[in-house]
Amino acid sequence: MTLVLVDDAAEEAEATVAVAHTLGGPVEAVTVGAAGEPSLSDTLATLAAMGVARLHRLSWPGAAEATPQARGAALARWLTTERTSAVLAPAEGRAAEVLAHAAARARLPLAAQCVTVDAAGDGEWTVTRERAGGVLLEDARLTAPVALITVSRTAQAPAPAAVDRCEAVEHVVEPDPVAARARVVERTAAAGGVTLATAPVVVSGGRGVGGPEGYGVLEELAGLLGGAVGCSRVATNNGWRPHSDQVGLTGTRIAPELYVACGISGATQHWVGCMDSRVILAINTDAEAPMVARATYAVLGDVHEVLPAVVEEIRRRREARVPGQDRAEAGVELRSDTRVP
């Protein structure tokens, strides 16, 4: 049996479940100390659509406030009673963190950010995993009594057939007394609206923006395009923007339709975070900047002069739109006459 570790948002495990089904044998899901959001019925319906017929729910008193360490310890202890060949989890989010703690507790190796997984037999597995944030792919062999693997969101596998229903099986487990000493005491709701991970357009600023006050025009442009504002690591390090806005290897990896990089040199760790964008527009005064060389389009100029002109032009064209005219006809999309190969 292959287990897929899911968090409350079961739909985030879709790629992981698809990869699990390619290994042969039954695929079941497990969640540890779920807080109950969304509802259990919604989670079961989502898993059934993915071809998962059973969800194991591990819980104990106070599990909803447990830390990832405590959840990982509980999972490791429960795995000793189950005949499981592998446990897979999405490579991003809380499930990956829980699986990492479980691996440490169980003294088992963990293969992270895998895009393909194959069972070689006799406790051996072959995996291809992303390294350096996805810039490199590594073929590796994993030997373990139970394979613990996180699956990259870029992994592709045929979607399994849905099942009629997914049943929930409750397991009351004994929490680790040391790990249980820490618990969640407060939760802060995420800001509403589009996020970096889901926005169709992301407008980011780096050192060239000059300071926190320079992000006003970026926010204005993002608002006009229905997007979100991001930043480079230097902006976070300088305290100009919160870490939640950072695009990059140590921030958020994004894949919008359009990425506008304003005053960003394009260091490798930042490029890893934005390289999946469909179109990249770089605005920079340095023609030799890596971001300019890698971008789909580039504008060589001062961000503080270019962006206000772009915002003004978008507003002018929107005001001139005829009711019922679509955006393409109105010409509100960004254009550039300078193509960088």
XYZ file of C-alpha atoms in Angstrom:
341
model
C 0.000 0.000 0.000
C 1.144 3.518 -0.821
C 0.029 6.342 1.455
C -0.361 9.972 0.439
C -0.038 12.490 3.271
C -2.544 15.284 2.758
C -3.226 18.480 4.621
C -6.688 19.990 5.017
C -6.531 21.266 1.415
C -6.692 17.839 -0.240
C -6.780 19.268 -3.775
C -3.145 20.340 -3.335
C -2.196 16.644 -3.321
C -3.615 15.930 -6.789
C -0.224 15.562 -8.518
C 1.093 13.490 -5.616
C -1.875 11.100 -5.743
C -1.428 10.692 -9.501
C 2.238 9.738 -9.029
C 1.299 7.319 -6.216
C -1.091 5.478 -8.528
C 1.725 4.813 -11.009
C 3.515 2.665 -8.409
C 0.895 -0.083 -8.499
C -1.123 -1.423 -5.590
C -3.732 0.392 -3.530
C -3.350 4.090 -2.756
C -4.771 5.483 0.467
C -4.482 8.844 2.166
C -3.538 9.886 5.673
C -3.901 13.160 7.541
C -2.422 13.967 10.934
C -4.205 16.137 13.469
C -6.399 17.845 10.869
C -8.070 20.988 12.160
C -11.255 20.244 10.217
C -11.051 22.949 7.528
C -12.452 22.414 4.992
C -15.163 19.992 6.118
C -14.456 16.264 6.216
C -17.166 15.609 3.622
C -15.485 17.994 1.172
C -12.107 16.341 1.750
C -13.560 12.868 1.172
C -15.293 13.995 -2.025
C -12.042 15.504 -3.320
C -10.082 12.334 -2.559
C -12.731 10.114 -4.167
C -12.414 12.143 -7.361
C -8.676 11.376 -7.234
C -9.267 7.640 -6.943
C -8.550 7.350 -3.198
C -11.020 5.093 -1.400
C -9.795 5.454 2.187
C -8.558 8.292 4.388
C -6.792 7.518 7.673
C -7.240 10.330 10.196
C -4.710 10.338 13.034
C -5.767 12.352 16.051
C -5.332 12.811 19.775
C -6.607 15.352 22.298
C -5.292 18.762 21.260
C -4.067 17.528 17.862
C -5.561 20.511 16.024
C -3.098 22.820 17.840
C -0.104 20.487 17.450
C 3.104 21.634 15.786
C 4.571 19.936 12.685
C 7.105 18.260 14.996
C 4.330 16.638 17.034
C 2.431 15.643 13.896
C 5.556 14.106 12.400
C 6.262 12.162 15.589
C 2.700 10.803 15.613
C 2.944 9.773 11.967
C 6.285 8.012 12.530
C 4.840 6.072 15.464
C 1.717 5.072 13.521
C 3.754 3.872 10.529
C 5.355 1.183 12.698
C 1.932 -0.517 12.902
C 1.067 -0.273 9.197
C 2.212 -2.345 6.239
C 3.098 0.573 4.006
C 5.669 0.522 1.230
C 5.839 4.292 0.698
C 4.499 7.605 1.958
C 4.284 10.465 -0.519
C 3.452 14.107 0.204
C 3.279 17.340 -1.815
C 6.685 19.027 -1.746
C 5.231 22.353 -0.658
C 3.139 23.135 2.392
C 2.642 21.669 5.828
C 2.456 18.028 4.692
C 6.078 18.180 3.474
C 7.214 19.583 6.810
C 5.336 16.900 8.724
C 6.871 14.163 6.566
C 10.366 15.576 7.148
C 9.856 15.374 10.919
C 8.472 11.842 10.551
C 11.575 10.822 8.595
C 13.849 12.154 11.312
C 11.877 10.379 14.039
C 11.773 7.082 12.152
C 15.434 7.394 11.060
C 14.443 6.941 7.439
C 15.827 8.752 4.357
C 13.615 11.317 2.637
C 13.764 12.004 -1.098
C 12.522 15.556 -1.675
C 11.140 17.419 -4.713
C 10.731 14.307 -6.893
C 9.210 14.554 -10.360
C 9.226 10.802 -11.070
C 9.131 7.786 -8.755
C 9.557 4.115 -9.719
C 9.594 0.999 -7.550
C 12.628 -1.173 -8.331
C 11.604 -3.887 -5.849
C 13.132 -5.253 -2.627
C 12.919 -1.897 -0.857
C 14.640 0.013 -3.651
C 13.237 2.998 -5.506
C 14.513 5.123 -8.352
C 13.583 8.796 -8.344
C 14.268 11.891 -10.392
C 14.242 14.991 -8.266
C 14.704 18.701 -8.707
C 17.889 20.264 -7.379
C 18.909 23.919 -7.119
C 15.271 24.958 -7.136
C 14.457 23.087 -10.334
C 17.417 24.219 -12.423
C 18.919 20.715 -12.292
C 17.427 17.213 -12.318
C 19.090 14.401 -10.385
C 18.544 10.658 -10.848
C 18.920 8.849 -7.531
C 18.298 5.471 -5.920
C 16.516 5.255 -2.581
C 16.844 2.191 -0.351
C 14.572 2.028 2.684
C 11.998 -0.273 4.305
C 9.477 2.542 3.808
C 10.124 5.135 1.110
C 9.381 8.698 2.220
C 9.069 11.020 -0.757
C 7.847 14.536 -1.446
C 6.510 15.150 -4.954
C 7.136 18.369 -6.857
C 4.124 20.270 -8.128
C 5.693 20.015 -11.606
C 5.436 16.202 -11.573
C 3.135 14.805 -14.249
C 1.294 11.482 -14.258
C -1.986 10.232 -15.750
C -5.003 11.152 -13.649
C -6.408 8.025 -11.944
C -10.031 6.968 -12.308
C -12.382 8.281 -9.642
C -13.995 5.967 -7.099
C -17.581 6.063 -5.865
C -16.709 7.141 -2.343
C -13.844 7.607 0.083
C -14.322 6.380 3.634
C -12.700 7.906 6.708
C -11.013 5.665 9.263
C -10.285 7.248 12.638
C -7.111 6.383 14.576
C -6.448 7.709 18.064
C -2.662 7.810 18.494
C -0.444 8.507 21.477
C 1.316 11.866 21.076
C 5.025 12.231 21.737
C 5.309 13.791 25.211
C 8.280 15.989 24.293
C 6.989 17.207 20.919
C 3.561 17.859 22.453
C 4.986 20.516 24.778
C 4.805 23.057 21.951
C 1.459 23.960 20.454
C -0.158 26.573 18.256
C -1.620 29.362 20.382
C -2.709 31.811 17.695
C -3.587 31.787 14.003
C -3.555 34.816 11.727
C -5.744 34.719 8.655
C -3.980 35.290 5.343
C -4.813 38.448 3.471
C -7.712 38.123 1.065
C -7.589 38.523 -2.684
C -5.040 37.136 -5.115
C -1.779 35.701 -3.807
C 1.662 35.345 -5.331
C 1.067 31.657 -5.958
C -2.246 32.158 -7.775
C -2.024 35.623 -9.349
C -2.133 35.724 -13.185
C 0.130 38.796 -13.078
C 2.923 39.514 -10.593
C 4.712 42.859 -10.426
C 7.941 42.627 -8.406
C 10.464 45.180 -7.285
C 14.099 44.862 -6.286
C 16.974 47.119 -5.323
C 16.193 49.448 -8.222
C 12.853 50.450 -6.662
C 14.871 52.405 -4.099
C 12.871 51.834 -0.935
C 9.459 50.958 0.513
C 7.895 54.129 -0.849
C 8.815 53.057 -4.379
C 6.344 50.170 -4.302
C 3.336 52.460 -4.571
C 3.387 52.514 -8.372
C 3.991 48.740 -8.455
C 0.877 48.227 -6.340
C -1.046 50.539 -8.647
C 0.018 48.593 -11.742
C -0.734 45.240 -10.107
C -4.175 46.508 -9.145
C -4.929 47.573 -12.703
C -3.882 44.161 -14.037
C -5.612 42.115 -11.347
C -2.299 40.871 -10.004
C -0.137 40.763 -6.891
C 3.019 42.565 -5.791
C 6.220 40.639 -5.133
C 9.804 41.500 -4.348
C 13.360 40.204 -4.447
C 15.333 39.029 -1.437
C 17.176 42.330 -1.092
C 13.853 44.101 -0.541
C 12.951 41.648 2.200
C 16.398 41.882 3.809
C 16.148 45.680 3.842
C 12.712 45.560 5.452
C 10.957 47.133 2.480
C 8.495 44.252 2.046
C 7.454 41.248 4.176
C 8.928 37.822 3.475
C 5.516 36.644 2.267
C 6.040 38.906 -0.797
C 9.412 37.423 -1.737
C 9.734 35.609 -5.044
C 12.580 33.128 -5.225
C 14.126 29.919 -3.992
C 13.803 31.050 -0.366
C 10.446 32.697 -1.025
C 7.547 31.721 -3.288
C 7.881 29.982 -6.647
C 5.382 31.462 -9.083
C 4.072 30.715 -12.575
C 1.909 33.674 -13.673
C 0.893 34.567 -17.192
C 2.958 37.761 -16.890
C 5.834 38.603 -14.550
C 7.043 42.215 -14.439
C 10.495 42.464 -12.826
C 11.230 46.056 -11.853
C 14.796 46.951 -10.901
C 15.694 43.304 -10.234
C 19.129 42.105 -11.316
C 18.010 38.476 -11.548
C 20.238 36.461 -9.222
C 19.917 32.690 -9.565
C 17.786 32.255 -6.441
C 15.294 34.821 -7.749
C 15.281 33.380 -11.260
C 14.411 29.950 -9.844
C 11.312 31.484 -8.300
C 9.994 33.136 -11.462
C 11.353 31.063 -14.358
C 8.039 29.227 -14.855
C 6.300 32.489 -15.779
C 4.788 32.407 -19.253
C 6.016 35.911 -20.165
C 8.647 37.945 -18.302
C 9.012 41.688 -18.770
C 12.162 43.192 -17.235
C 12.505 46.914 -16.539
C 16.081 47.848 -15.661
C 18.746 50.457 -16.339
C 21.423 47.763 -16.672
C 21.408 46.123 -20.091
C 23.791 43.422 -18.782
C 21.592 42.359 -15.852
C 20.818 38.606 -15.914
C 17.081 39.313 -15.695
C 17.253 41.470 -18.824
C 19.118 38.760 -20.717
C 16.670 36.034 -19.669
C 13.419 37.990 -19.973
C 10.960 37.585 -22.834
C 10.860 41.364 -23.248
C 12.952 44.139 -21.709
C 12.659 47.887 -21.274
C 15.928 49.691 -20.571
C 15.062 52.614 -18.374
C 14.408 53.939 -14.895
C 11.550 52.135 -13.143
C 10.370 55.440 -11.690
C 9.913 56.853 -15.187
C 8.715 53.754 -17.039
C 6.035 52.467 -14.652
C 4.124 55.747 -14.202
C 3.981 56.033 -17.998
C 2.664 52.462 -18.289
C 0.045 53.074 -15.599
C -1.056 56.321 -17.259
C -1.369 54.617 -20.659
C -3.409 51.729 -19.264
C -5.770 54.171 -17.546
C -6.100 56.244 -20.729
C -6.955 53.217 -22.845
C -9.451 51.933 -20.301
C -11.222 55.262 -20.204
C -11.369 55.185 -24.002
C -12.857 51.689 -24.137
C -16.202 51.231 -25.791
C -18.690 49.354 -23.557
C -18.539 45.630 -24.441
C -15.128 45.905 -26.102
C -12.671 43.270 -24.883
C -9.207 44.036 -23.570
C -7.378 42.903 -26.698
C -9.461 45.198 -28.895
C -8.861 48.083 -26.522
C -5.122 47.428 -26.623
C -4.624 47.422 -22.860
C -2.139 44.564 -22.889
C 1.511 45.431 -22.310
C 3.583 45.608 -25.488
C 7.279 45.977 -26.186
C 9.177 46.557 -29.415
C 12.429 45.254 -27.902
C 12.744 41.487 -28.008
C 15.632 39.966 -26.077
C 16.661 36.541 -27.436
